[in-house]
Structures are given as structure tokens and as C-alpha cells.
PDB file of C-alpha atoms and ligand atoms in Angstrom:
ATOM      1  CA  MET A  11     240.634  95.306  66.151  1.00  0.00           C
ATOM      2  CA  THR A  12     242.505  93.740  69.074  1.00  0.00           C
ATOM      3  CA  GLY A  13     244.453  90.506  68.813  1.00  0.00           C
ATOM      4  CA  LYS A  14     241.920  88.765  71.031  1.00  0.00           C
ATOM      5  CA  LYS A  15     239.069  89.489  68.618  1.00  0.00           C
ATOM      6  CA  ARG A  16     241.222  88.328  65.715  1.00  0.00           C
ATOM      7  CA  ILE A  17     241.463  84.737  67.012  1.00  0.00           C
ATOM      8  CA  PHE A  18     237.694  84.253  66.759  1.00  0.00           C
ATOM      9  CA  LEU A  19     237.437  86.079  63.421  1.00  0.00           C
ATOM     10  CA  GLY A  20     240.438  84.111  62.115  1.00  0.00           C
ATOM     11  CA  LEU A  21     238.734  80.835  63.034  1.00  0.00           C
ATOM     12  CA  LEU A  22     235.552  82.006  61.321  1.00  0.00           C
ATOM     13  CA  SER A  23     237.612  82.690  58.170  1.00  0.00           C
ATOM     14  CA  VAL A  24     239.169  79.203  58.341  1.00  0.00           C
ATOM     15  CA  LEU A  25     235.651  77.760  58.620  1.00  0.00           C
ATOM     16  CA  ILE A  26     234.569  79.699  55.514  1.00  0.00           C
ATOM     17  CA  ILE A  27     237.601  78.367  53.593  1.00  0.00           C
ATOM     18  CA  LEU A  28     236.788  74.797  54.692  1.00  0.00           C
ATOM     19  CA  LEU A  29     233.143  75.175  53.665  1.00  0.00           C
ATOM     20  CA  THR A  30     234.160  76.592  50.268  1.00  0.00           C
ATOM     21  CA  ALA A  31     236.608  73.715  49.786  1.00  0.00           C
ATOM     22  CA  GLY A  32     233.771  71.324  50.731  1.00  0.00           C
ATOM     23  CA  VAL A  33     231.464  72.890  48.125  1.00  0.00           C
ATOM     24  CA  LEU A  34     234.133  72.620  45.397  1.00  0.00           C
ATOM     25  CA  PHE A  35     234.857  69.009  46.333  1.00  0.00           C
ATOM     26  CA  LEU A  36     231.149  68.093  46.241  1.00  0.00           C
ATOM     27  CA  LEU A  37     230.741  69.849  42.881  1.00  0.00           C
ATOM     28  CA  TYR A  38     233.604  67.729  41.549  1.00  0.00           C
ATOM     29  CA  ILE A  39     231.902  64.535  42.840  1.00  0.00           C
ATOM     30  CA  VAL A  40     228.534  65.524  41.304  1.00  0.00           C
ATOM     31  CA  LYS A  41     230.235  66.047  37.930  1.00  0.00           C
ATOM     32  CA  SER A  42     231.908  62.666  37.977  1.00  0.00           C
ATOM     33  CA  LYS A  43     228.869  60.577  39.119  1.00  0.00           C
ATOM     34  CA  SER A  44     225.539  60.337  37.358  1.00  0.00           C
ATOM     35  CA  SER A  45     223.026  58.710  39.791  1.00  0.00           C
ATOM     36  CA  VAL A  46     219.983  60.990  40.313  1.00  0.00           C
ATOM     37  CA  MET A  47     219.573  60.295  44.046  1.00  0.00           C
ATOM     38  CA  TYR A  48     223.276  60.711  44.671  1.00  0.00           C
ATOM     39  CA  ASN A  49     223.349  64.009  42.826  1.00  0.00           C
ATOM     40  CA  LEU A  50     220.267  65.226  44.705  1.00  0.00           C
ATOM     41  CA  LEU A  51     221.968  64.502  48.027  1.00  0.00           C
ATOM     42  CA  MET A  52     225.207  66.156  46.960  1.00  0.00           C
ATOM     43  CA  ASN A  53     223.411  69.223  45.577  1.00  0.00           C
ATOM     44  CA  SER A  54     221.544  69.609  48.889  1.00  0.00           C
ATOM     45  CA  LEU A  55     224.876  69.512  50.737  1.00  0.00           C
ATOM     46  CA  ILE A  56     226.376  72.041  48.320  1.00  0.00           C
ATOM     47  CA  LEU A  57     223.402  74.354  48.929  1.00  0.00           C
ATOM     48  CA  LEU A  58     223.697  73.985  52.724  1.00  0.00           C
ATOM     49  CA  PHE A  59     227.472  74.596  52.775  1.00  0.00           C
ATOM     50  CA  SER A  60     227.082  77.592  50.449  1.00  0.00           C
ATOM     51  CA  ILE A  61     224.345  79.195  52.597  1.00  0.00           C
ATOM     52  CA  VAL A  62     226.419  78.771  55.788  1.00  0.00           C
ATOM     53  CA  ALA A  63     229.571  80.135  54.094  1.00  0.00           C
ATOM     54  CA  ILE A  64     227.705  83.169  52.687  1.00  0.00           C
ATOM     55  CA  PHE A  65     226.107  83.826  56.094  1.00  0.00           C
ATOM     56  CA  LEU A  66     229.544  83.716  57.759  1.00  0.00           C
ATOM     57  CA  ILE A  67     231.088  86.012  55.122  1.00  0.00           C
ATOM     58  CA  PHE A  68     228.303  88.553  55.695  1.00  0.00           C
ATOM     59  CA  GLY A  69     228.850  88.128  59.448  1.00  0.00           C
ATOM     60  CA  ILE A  70     232.530  89.086  59.168  1.00  0.00           C
ATOM     61  CA  ILE A  71     231.738  92.019  56.848  1.00  0.00           C
ATOM     62  CA  GLY A  72     228.989  93.131  59.271  1.00  0.00           C
ATOM     63  CA  PHE A  73     231.388  92.941  62.213  1.00  0.00           C
ATOM     64  CA  ILE A  74     234.065  94.986  60.417  1.00  0.00           C
ATOM     65  CA  TYR A  75     231.344  97.509  59.500  1.00  0.00           C
ATOM     66  CA  LEU A  76     230.327  97.855  63.174  1.00  0.00           C
ATOM     67  CA  VAL A  77     233.958  98.223  64.292  1.00  0.00           C
ATOM     68  CA  TYR A  78     234.793 100.976  61.827  1.00  0.00           C
ATOM     69  CA  SER A  79     231.462 102.796  61.458  1.00  0.00           C
ATOM     70  CA  LYS A  80     230.711 102.791  65.230  1.00  0.00           C
ATOM     71  CA  SER A  81     227.079 102.242  64.177  1.00  0.00           C
ATOM     72  CA  ASN A  82     224.592 100.883  66.728  1.00  0.00           C
ATOM     73  CA  ASN A  83     222.394  99.055  64.217  1.00  0.00           C
ATOM     74  CA  ARG A  84     220.355  96.833  66.560  1.00  0.00           C
ATOM     75  CA  THR A  85     219.309  94.258  63.980  1.00  0.00           C
ATOM     76  CA  LEU A  86     222.854  93.734  62.747  1.00  0.00           C
ATOM     77  CA  ASN A  87     224.049  93.599  66.351  1.00  0.00           C
ATOM     78  CA  LYS A  88     221.520  90.868  67.216  1.00  0.00           C
ATOM     79  CA  ILE A  89     222.352  88.855  64.085  1.00  0.00           C
ATOM     80  CA  LEU A  90     226.071  89.002  64.950  1.00  0.00           C
ATOM     81  CA  LEU A  91     225.467  87.999  68.574  1.00  0.00           C
ATOM     82  CA  THR A  92     223.469  85.003  67.333  1.00  0.00           C
ATOM     83  CA  LEU A  93     226.193  84.206  64.815  1.00  0.00           C
ATOM     84  CA  ILE A  94     228.977  84.118  67.428  1.00  0.00           C
ATOM     85  CA  ASP A  95     226.791  82.059  69.807  1.00  0.00           C
ATOM     86  CA  VAL A  96     225.928  79.489  67.131  1.00  0.00           C
ATOM     87  CA  SER A  97     229.406  79.261  65.642  1.00  0.00           C
ATOM     88  CA  TYR A  98     231.243  79.071  68.991  1.00  0.00           C
ATOM     89  CA  PRO A  99     231.032  75.242  69.484  1.00  0.00           C
ATOM     90  CA  VAL A 100     232.285  74.594  65.922  1.00  0.00           C
ATOM     91  CA  LEU A 101     235.075  77.166  66.247  1.00  0.00           C
ATOM     92  CA  GLN A 102     236.144  75.676  69.566  1.00  0.00           C
ATOM     93  CA  ILE A 103     236.580  72.263  67.898  1.00  0.00           C
ATOM     94  CA  LEU A 104     238.348  73.865  64.930  1.00  0.00           C
ATOM     95  CA  GLY A 105     240.623  75.843  67.269  1.00  0.00           C
ATOM     96  CA  GLY A 106     241.450  72.613  69.137  1.00  0.00           C
ATOM     97  CA  ILE A 107     242.441  70.907  65.868  1.00  0.00           C
ATOM     98  CA  LEU A 108     244.623  73.922  64.992  1.00  0.00           C
ATOM     99  CA  GLY A 109     246.272  73.810  68.444  1.00  0.00           C
ATOM    100  CA  ILE A 110     244.827  77.065  69.761  1.00  0.00           C
ATOM    101  CA  GLU A 111     244.353  77.070  73.536  1.00  0.00           C
ATOM    102  CA  LYS A 112     240.738  76.917  74.717  1.00  0.00           C
ATOM    103  CA  ASP A 113     241.276  79.910  77.034  1.00  0.00           C
ATOM    104  CA  LYS A 114     242.430  82.060  74.123  1.00  0.00           C
ATOM    105  CA  ILE A 115     239.330  81.213  72.062  1.00  0.00           C
ATOM    106  CA  GLN A 116     237.093  81.905  75.074  1.00  0.00           C
ATOM    107  CA  GLN A 117     238.846  85.247  75.716  1.00  0.00           C
ATOM    108  CA  SER A 118     238.345  86.144  72.060  1.00  0.00           C
ATOM    109  CA  PHE A 119     234.674  85.134  72.246  1.00  0.00           C
ATOM    110  CA  THR A 120     234.173  87.277  75.390  1.00  0.00           C
ATOM    111  CA  ASN A 121     235.939  90.193  73.722  1.00  0.00           C
ATOM    112  CA  ILE A 122     233.718  90.097  70.652  1.00  0.00           C
ATOM    113  CA  ASN A 123     230.605  89.668  72.816  1.00  0.00           C
ATOM    114  CA  ASN A 124     231.620  92.707  74.913  1.00  0.00           C
ATOM    115  CA  PHE A 125     232.252  94.775  71.812  1.00  0.00           C
ATOM    116  CA  LEU A 126     228.783  93.922  70.465  1.00  0.00           C
ATOM    117  CA  VAL A 127     227.130  94.613  73.844  1.00  0.00           C
ATOM    118  CA  ASN A 128     228.909  98.000  74.105  1.00  0.00           C
ATOM    119  CA  SER A 129     228.170  98.980  70.527  1.00  0.00           C
ATOM    120  CA  ARG A 130     224.424  98.868  71.244  1.00  0.00           C
ATOM    121  CA  HIS A 131     224.903 102.005  73.413  1.00  0.00           C
ATOM    122  CA  GLU A 132     221.929 100.953  75.552  1.00  0.00           C
ATOM    123  CA  LYS A 133     221.586 102.556  78.972  1.00  0.00           C
ATOM    124  CA  TYR A 134     219.879 101.122  82.060  1.00  0.00           C
ATOM    125  CA  MET A 135     218.753 102.268  85.470  1.00  0.00           C
ATOM    126  CA  PRO A 136     221.399 101.238  88.065  1.00  0.00           C
ATOM    127  CA  GLU A 137     218.882  99.025  89.883  1.00  0.00           C
ATOM    128  CA  ASP A 138     218.342  97.057  86.659  1.00  0.00           C
ATOM    129  CA  LEU A 139     222.017  96.183  86.464  1.00  0.00           C
ATOM    130  CA  LEU A 140     223.372  93.056  88.155  1.00  0.00           C
ATOM    131  CA  ILE A 141     227.016  92.367  88.929  1.00  0.00           C
ATOM    132  CA  LEU A 142     227.411  88.616  89.178  1.00  0.00           C
ATOM    133  CA  THR A 143     230.581  87.130  90.582  1.00  0.00           C
ATOM    134  CA  PRO A 144     231.680  83.679  91.764  1.00  0.00           C
ATOM    135  CA  HIS A 145     232.172  82.880  95.429  1.00  0.00           C
ATOM    136  CA  CYS A 146     235.933  82.344  94.993  1.00  0.00           C
ATOM    137  CA  ILE A 147     236.420  86.125  95.057  1.00  0.00           C
ATOM    138  CA  GLN A 148     235.800  85.979  98.839  1.00  0.00           C
ATOM    139  CA  PHE A 149     238.815  85.480 101.114  1.00  0.00           C
ATOM    140  CA  ASN A 150     238.786  81.741 101.871  1.00  0.00           C
ATOM    141  CA  GLU A 151     239.062  82.199 105.654  1.00  0.00           C
ATOM    142  CA  CYS A 152     236.329  84.807 105.928  1.00  0.00           C
ATOM    143  CA  LYS A 153     233.492  83.554 108.116  1.00  0.00           C
ATOM    144  CA  PHE A 154     230.827  85.963 106.910  1.00  0.00           C
ATOM    145  CA  LYS A 155     228.237  84.512 104.567  1.00  0.00           C
ATOM    146  CA  VAL A 156     228.175  86.961 101.683  1.00  0.00           C
ATOM    147  CA  THR A 157     226.486  84.577  99.235  1.00  0.00           C
ATOM    148  CA  ASN A 158     223.102  85.161 100.899  1.00  0.00           C
ATOM    149  CA  ASP A 159     223.591  88.869 101.312  1.00  0.00           C
ATOM    150  CA  ILE A 160     226.660  90.827 100.251  1.00  0.00           C
ATOM    151  CA  ASP A 161     225.936  93.346 103.028  1.00  0.00           C
ATOM    152  CA  ASN A 162     227.146  90.697 105.498  1.00  0.00           C
ATOM    153  CA  CYS A 163     230.658  91.707 104.403  1.00  0.00           C
ATOM    154  CA  ARG A 164     232.444  93.666 107.181  1.00  0.00           C
ATOM    155  CA  ARG A 165     234.638  95.427 104.641  1.00  0.00           C
ATOM    156  CA  CYS A 166     237.897  94.421 106.247  1.00  0.00           C
ATOM    157  CA  GLY A 167     239.545  94.771 102.828  1.00  0.00           C
ATOM    158  CA  ARG A 168     241.112  91.318 102.802  1.00  0.00           C
ATOM    159  CA  CYS A 169     239.251  90.544  99.597  1.00  0.00           C
ATOM    160  CA  GLN A 170     237.498  92.504  96.889  1.00  0.00           C
ATOM    161  CA  VAL A 171     233.995  91.767  98.145  1.00  0.00           C
ATOM    162  CA  SER A 172     234.415  95.050 100.045  1.00  0.00           C
ATOM    163  CA  ASP A 173     235.140  96.854  96.735  1.00  0.00           C
ATOM    164  CA  LEU A 174     231.994  95.374  95.203  1.00  0.00           C
ATOM    165  CA  VAL A 175     229.947  96.566  98.211  1.00  0.00           C
ATOM    166  CA  LYS A 176     231.384 100.044  97.673  1.00  0.00           C
ATOM    167  CA  LEU A 177     230.371  99.970  93.982  1.00  0.00           C
ATOM    168  CA  LYS A 178     226.899  98.770  94.965  1.00  0.00           C
ATOM    169  CA  GLU A 179     226.492 101.709  97.335  1.00  0.00           C
ATOM    170  CA  LYS A 180     228.093 104.258  95.034  1.00  0.00           C
ATOM    171  CA  TYR A 181     225.981 103.422  91.955  1.00  0.00           C
ATOM    172  CA  GLY A 182     222.920 101.627  93.349  1.00  0.00           C
ATOM    173  CA  VAL A 183     223.498  98.496  91.241  1.00  0.00           C
ATOM    174  CA  LYS A 184     222.697  94.976  92.428  1.00  0.00           C
ATOM    175  CA  VAL A 185     225.467  92.528  93.313  1.00  0.00           C
ATOM    176  CA  ALA A 186     225.129  88.754  93.662  1.00  0.00           C
ATOM    177  CA  ILE A 187     227.781  86.247  94.688  1.00  0.00           C
ATOM    178  CA  ALA A 188     227.031  82.731  93.470  1.00  0.00           C
ATOM    179  CA  THR A 189     228.661  79.463  94.465  1.00  0.00           C
ATOM    180  CA  GLY A 190     228.000  77.862  91.080  1.00  0.00           C
ATOM    181  CA  GLY A 191     226.220  77.996  87.737  1.00  0.00           C
ATOM    182  CA  THR A 192     222.856  76.860  89.139  1.00  0.00           C
ATOM    183  CA  LEU A 193     222.828  79.569  91.818  1.00  0.00           C
ATOM    184  CA  ALA A 194     224.003  82.155  89.285  1.00  0.00           C
ATOM    185  CA  ARG A 195     221.052  81.240  87.060  1.00  0.00           C
ATOM    186  CA  LYS A 196     218.745  81.433  90.103  1.00  0.00           C
ATOM    187  CA  ALA A 197     220.075  84.913  90.967  1.00  0.00           C
ATOM    188  CA  VAL A 198     219.330  86.086  87.409  1.00  0.00           C
ATOM    189  CA  LYS A 199     215.843  84.564  87.589  1.00  0.00           C
ATOM    190  CA  ASP A 200     215.076  86.133  90.984  1.00  0.00           C
ATOM    191  CA  ILE A 201     216.581  89.579  90.435  1.00  0.00           C
ATOM    192  CA  LYS A 202     215.423  89.882  86.785  1.00  0.00           C
ATOM    193  CA  PRO A 203     218.099  92.376  85.721  1.00  0.00           C
ATOM    194  CA  LYS A 204     217.990  94.118  82.351  1.00  0.00           C
ATOM    195  CA  ALA A 205     221.762  93.807  81.923  1.00  0.00           C
ATOM    196  CA  ILE A 206     224.528  91.832  83.625  1.00  0.00           C
ATOM    197  CA  ILE A 207     228.197  92.429  84.310  1.00  0.00           C
ATOM    198  CA  ALA A 208     229.526  88.916  84.848  1.00  0.00           C
ATOM    199  CA  ILE A 209     232.894  88.209  86.481  1.00  0.00           C
ATOM    200  CA  ALA A 210     234.298  84.692  86.053  1.00  0.00           C
ATOM    201  CA  CYS A 211     236.998  82.540  84.514  1.00  0.00           C
ATOM    202  CA  GLU A 212     237.048  82.114  80.722  1.00  0.00           C
ATOM    203  CA  ARG A 213     235.096  78.845  80.757  1.00  0.00           C
ATOM    204  CA  ASP A 214     232.290  79.948  83.125  1.00  0.00           C
ATOM    205  CA  LEU A 215     232.008  83.327  81.454  1.00  0.00           C
ATOM    206  CA  THR A 216     231.602  81.792  77.998  1.00  0.00           C
ATOM    207  CA  SER A 217     228.964  79.319  79.157  1.00  0.00           C
ATOM    208  CA  GLY A 218     227.173  82.100  81.095  1.00  0.00           C
ATOM    209  CA  ILE A 219     227.104  84.396  78.049  1.00  0.00           C
ATOM    210  CA  LEU A 220     225.817  81.527  75.895  1.00  0.00           C
ATOM    211  CA  ASP A 221     223.220  80.679  78.552  1.00  0.00           C
ATOM    212  CA  VAL A 222     221.673  84.116  78.943  1.00  0.00           C
ATOM    213  CA  LYS A 223     220.090  84.895  75.606  1.00  0.00           C
ATOM    214  CA  LYS A 224     217.604  87.650  76.285  1.00  0.00           C
ATOM    215  CA  ILE A 225     219.660  90.279  78.090  1.00  0.00           C
ATOM    216  CA  PRO A 226     223.111  91.716  77.411  1.00  0.00           C
ATOM    217  CA  VAL A 227     225.969  90.216  79.416  1.00  0.00           C
ATOM    218  CA  TYR A 228     229.261  92.083  79.641  1.00  0.00           C
ATOM    219  CA  GLY A 229     231.980  89.638  80.649  1.00  0.00           C
ATOM    220  CA  ILE A 230     235.051  90.393  82.772  1.00  0.00           C
ATOM    221  CA  ILE A 231     237.622  87.632  83.105  1.00  0.00           C
ATOM    222  CA  ASN A 232     238.868  87.279  86.669  1.00  0.00           C
ATOM    223  CA  MET A 233     242.494  86.997  87.826  1.00  0.00           C
ATOM    224  CA  ARG A 234     243.700  83.816  89.522  1.00  0.00           C
ATOM    225  CA  PRO A 235     247.004  84.632  91.265  1.00  0.00           C
ATOM    226  CA  ASN A 236     246.447  81.740  93.706  1.00  0.00           C
ATOM    227  CA  GLY A 237     245.282  79.192  91.133  1.00  0.00           C
ATOM    228  CA  PRO A 238     241.774  78.485  89.890  1.00  0.00           C
ATOM    229  CA  CYS A 239     238.737  79.055  92.121  1.00  0.00           C
ATOM    230  CA  PHE A 240     240.771  80.254  95.118  1.00  0.00           C
ATOM    231  CA  ASN A 241     240.982  83.832  96.426  1.00  0.00           C
ATOM    232  CA  THR A 242     240.462  85.194  92.918  1.00  0.00           C
ATOM    233  CA  LYS A 243     240.629  88.861  92.011  1.00  0.00           C
ATOM    234  CA  VAL A 244     239.064  91.217  89.496  1.00  0.00           C
ATOM    235  CA  ASN A 245     240.086  94.506  87.968  1.00  0.00           C
ATOM    236  CA  ILE A 246     237.679  96.757  89.900  1.00  0.00           C
ATOM    237  CA  ASP A 247     238.346  99.701  87.562  1.00  0.00           C
ATOM    238  CA  GLU A 248     237.082  97.567  84.677  1.00  0.00           C
ATOM    239  CA  VAL A 249     233.925  96.708  86.646  1.00  0.00           C
ATOM    240  CA  GLU A 250     233.342 100.388  87.458  1.00  0.00           C
ATOM    241  CA  LYS A 251     233.928 101.366  83.827  1.00  0.00           C
ATOM    242  CA  ALA A 252     231.349  98.791  82.713  1.00  0.00           C
ATOM    243  CA  ILE A 253     228.823 100.162  85.266  1.00  0.00           C
ATOM    244  CA  ILE A 254     229.395 103.701  83.995  1.00  0.00           C
ATOM    245  CA  ASN A 255     228.971 102.533  80.374  1.00  0.00           C
ATOM    246  CA  PHE A 256     225.730 100.706  81.105  1.00  0.00           C
ATOM    247  CA  THR A 257     224.185 103.421  83.284  1.00  0.00           C
ATOM    248  CA  ASN A 258     225.274 106.547  81.463  1.00  0.00           C
ATOM    249  CA  GLY A 259     227.660 107.542  84.221  1.00  0.00           C
ATOM    250  CA  GLY A 260     225.711 105.998  87.095  1.00  0.00           C
TER     251      GLY A 260
HETATM  252  S1  LIG B 326     236.190  92.080 102.712  1.00  0.00           S
HETATM  253 FE1  LIG B 326     234.255  91.170 103.444  1.00  0.00          FE
HETATM  254  S2  LIG B 326     234.105  89.210 102.474  1.00  0.00           S
HETATM  255 FE2  LIG B 326     236.225  89.875 102.243  1.00  0.00          FE
HETATM  256  S3  LIG B 326     237.285  88.965 103.993  1.00  0.00           S
HETATM  257 FE3  LIG B 326     236.632  90.994 104.637  1.00  0.00          FE
HETATM  258  S4  LIG B 326     234.630  90.683 105.584  1.00  0.00           S
HETATM  259 FE4  LIG B 326     235.093  88.849 104.424  1.00  0.00          FE
END
């Protein structure tokens, strides 16, 4: 298990410990007070905390099982994807309290999501696969409008849009360049892909993965050598590897 996955799993474990401590504390209060209504309320809280803690414990055991057994149990996979989606906002707050950088938690979240998406071993036709990338990957002085149609790129090689065009032609996948979240959502709605390879910064990638519930999204964090949202880059080999994984070799 990589270090990046461990941050998210570590936070889940801290949450379980906190919930268990909460249950023990409430049990102590119930023992020391005798009002019926008060005890009813406390017992309901104890039940709720216990159910959540048990669910999280099974989630971690299920995840470790998937990592080591290499099983592609679809039901377990879906339960775990739901678990990481639902627990993400709480773990982000918990991570903030513990002084863990937001980016690190988001990288860990993306890593676990990608592992779960890959472990399904589902294959798609290339035309059902969409590569979605933000506009900042285009060279800022380029005058060709690739957001409407990536084929407007003249492949001068000054940015990696040309590499994405090459991948599109080599594998027959779809590629969309969006200037923001709304247009990215519109591209998904219009193209109706069965799987997505999304390229973005940690924050946009996490919100995109959380947004798209029905189809698998494999996330690739972009590189920002010139600062955020400006002439960004992506590891093209990683994109190609993800295409090959999703399409059974293209
Ligand atoms: S590779 Fe395409 S998008 Fe990038 S600068 Fe050249 S023409 Fe513009």
C-alpha cells in the first residue's frame, strides 16, 4: 500500500478511534444519569456511532482484502467507493485539525479511488472513453481554439495538447478540453462516456470524482511548473497507461 493511500486510511482509523471514544463516553454518561428521555437520546447516539464505526472498520478490512487478494468483487468495490465518497468531507476536516495538508489528503483520495477503479478490471470500447483536461494545459499564447474542437490544434508541440491529439488518433478515444467545472460537466453530459480519465489539480480532481457518481473516473494529477492554472503539464505516459488499462490495450 503506498504512502499516499495510507494518509486516507490513517484518517479513517483516527475517525474510528474517535467514534469508539464517543461511544464509551456516552455509555459512561448513561450510567451516571437516570432520566428516561436522556438515556433514550444517549442510547440512540451510541447506536449511531457504533454503526458508523463498525461500517468503517469493515471498510478498511474490505480495502485491505482487495489490495492483497487482487479480487474484483464488484459489490465490495462499489461499497468502498461510496464509503470514501461519503467519508471524504469528514476526513478533510479531521485532516485539517491534525495539520495534514489538503493537497496530501486529496492525493490520497485520488489514489484510493484509482485503485478501486482499476481493481474492477472493466474494459471499454475506446470511443466510450473520455479524456477530460482543463484548458490551462494549452500554451497561453496559442491562438487556436481547442476548447471547441481539439483538432484545431496545429500540433506545433509547444504544449501537450498535441500529445493528447496523438493519443486520440492512436487509440480512438474522445478528448475534451474544458475551461471550468460547468463545461466539464457539460462535456460529460454531451459525450456520455462510459469511463473518464480526468486530468486536473488535486482540488478539481477530487470534486470531479465526487461529482460523477455513475461512471468510473480515473484521476491524474497535473503538474504546475509555472504555478497554478498556467501552462500546466501532465505525465502523458500515465495517460496512455490508463487508456491501455481501460481499453484492454486499445
Ligand atoms: S500544440 Fe496545439 S494547442 Fe499547443 S500551442 Fe501548439 S497549436 Fe496550440
